[in-house]
Amino acid sequence: MSIIGVVASAAGGLDQLTEGLIRPLVARGHQPAITFTPTAAGWVPAETTAELEQLTGLPVRSQPLSPIH
């Protein structure tokens, strides 16, 4: 199993992300970690984000994380 970072932007293809990429990766035993750009996050329905989190077992990120606490 490998962890695969997926960065999804609003450039297109968001409607195919779950079925076209994430489900096949999970089926092959990979662990996708998904990050949406802030604009893409605004376009994706909350139900889709919840489904992706359930499929991957990880939160879907859309905001930068600061190393300073």
Tab-separated table of C-alpha atoms in Angstrom:
chain	number	residue	atom	x	y	z
A	1	MET	CA	0.000	0.000	0.000
A	2	SER	CA	1.217	3.474	-0.784
A	3	ILE	CA	-0.039	6.884	0.247
A	4	ILE	CA	-0.914	9.009	-2.757
A	5	GLY	CA	-1.398	12.755	-2.377
A	6	VAL	CA	-4.149	14.112	-4.614
A	7	VAL	CA	-4.501	17.856	-5.130
A	8	ALA	CA	-7.759	18.756	-6.857
A	9	SER	CA	-8.234	22.187	-8.359
A	10	ALA	CA	-11.146	24.005	-9.947
A	11	ALA	CA	-9.569	23.530	-13.379
A	12	GLY	CA	-11.945	20.692	-14.187
A	13	GLY	CA	-12.545	17.036	-13.479
A	14	LEU	CA	-13.922	17.429	-9.956
A	15	ASP	CA	-17.111	15.679	-11.025
A	16	GLN	CA	-15.070	12.580	-11.932
A	17	LEU	CA	-12.719	12.557	-8.937
A	18	THR	CA	-14.528	9.985	-6.780
A	19	GLU	CA	-15.369	7.385	-9.431
A	20	GLY	CA	-12.510	8.076	-11.831
A	21	LEU	CA	-9.608	8.231	-9.390
A	22	ILE	CA	-10.321	7.752	-5.684
A	23	ARG	CA	-12.399	4.548	-5.796
A	24	PRO	CA	-9.947	2.826	-8.179
A	25	LEU	CA	-6.988	3.818	-5.972
A	26	VAL	CA	-8.688	2.492	-2.838
A	27	ALA	CA	-9.679	-0.711	-4.667
A	28	ARG	CA	-6.009	-1.262	-5.529
A	29	GLY	CA	-5.010	-0.879	-1.887
A	30	HIS	CA	-3.682	2.684	-1.979
A	31	GLN	CA	-4.351	5.386	0.619
A	32	PRO	CA	-5.322	8.644	-1.135
A	33	ALA	CA	-4.878	11.857	0.854
A	34	ILE	CA	-6.994	14.567	-0.799
A	35	THR	CA	-6.448	18.303	-0.756
A	36	PHE	CA	-8.790	20.685	-2.564
A	37	THR	CA	-7.615	24.122	-3.552
A	38	PRO	CA	-9.742	26.715	-1.720
A	39	THR	CA	-11.708	27.499	-4.898
A	40	ALA	CA	-12.349	23.817	-5.648
A	41	ALA	CA	-13.521	23.281	-2.069
A	42	GLY	CA	-16.235	25.859	-2.675
A	43	TRP	CA	-17.482	23.972	-5.738
A	44	VAL	CA	-17.678	20.488	-4.204
A	45	PRO	CA	-20.892	19.615	-2.348
A	46	ALA	CA	-20.517	18.745	1.343
A	47	GLU	CA	-21.947	15.264	0.635
A	48	THR	CA	-19.137	14.568	-1.832
A	49	THR	CA	-16.498	15.703	0.638
A	50	ALA	CA	-18.046	13.471	3.313
A	51	GLU	CA	-18.083	10.525	0.889
A	52	LEU	CA	-14.414	11.066	0.035
A	53	GLU	CA	-13.516	11.209	3.728
A	54	GLN	CA	-15.387	7.963	4.327
A	55	LEU	CA	-13.677	6.260	1.366
A	56	THR	CA	-10.173	7.347	2.337
A	57	GLY	CA	-10.477	7.395	6.120
A	58	LEU	CA	-8.772	10.789	6.103
A	59	PRO	CA	-10.052	14.360	6.262
A	60	VAL	CA	-10.220	16.258	2.979
A	61	ARG	CA	-8.147	19.386	3.365
A	62	SER	CA	-8.721	22.715	1.688
A	63	GLN	CA	-6.803	25.198	3.802
A	64	PRO	CA	-3.052	25.505	4.187
A	65	LEU	CA	-1.618	24.173	7.424
A	66	SER	CA	0.766	26.398	9.308
A	67	PRO	CA	3.774	24.822	11.028
A	68	ILE	CA	3.565	27.613	13.622
A	69	HIS	CA	1.066	26.961	16.425
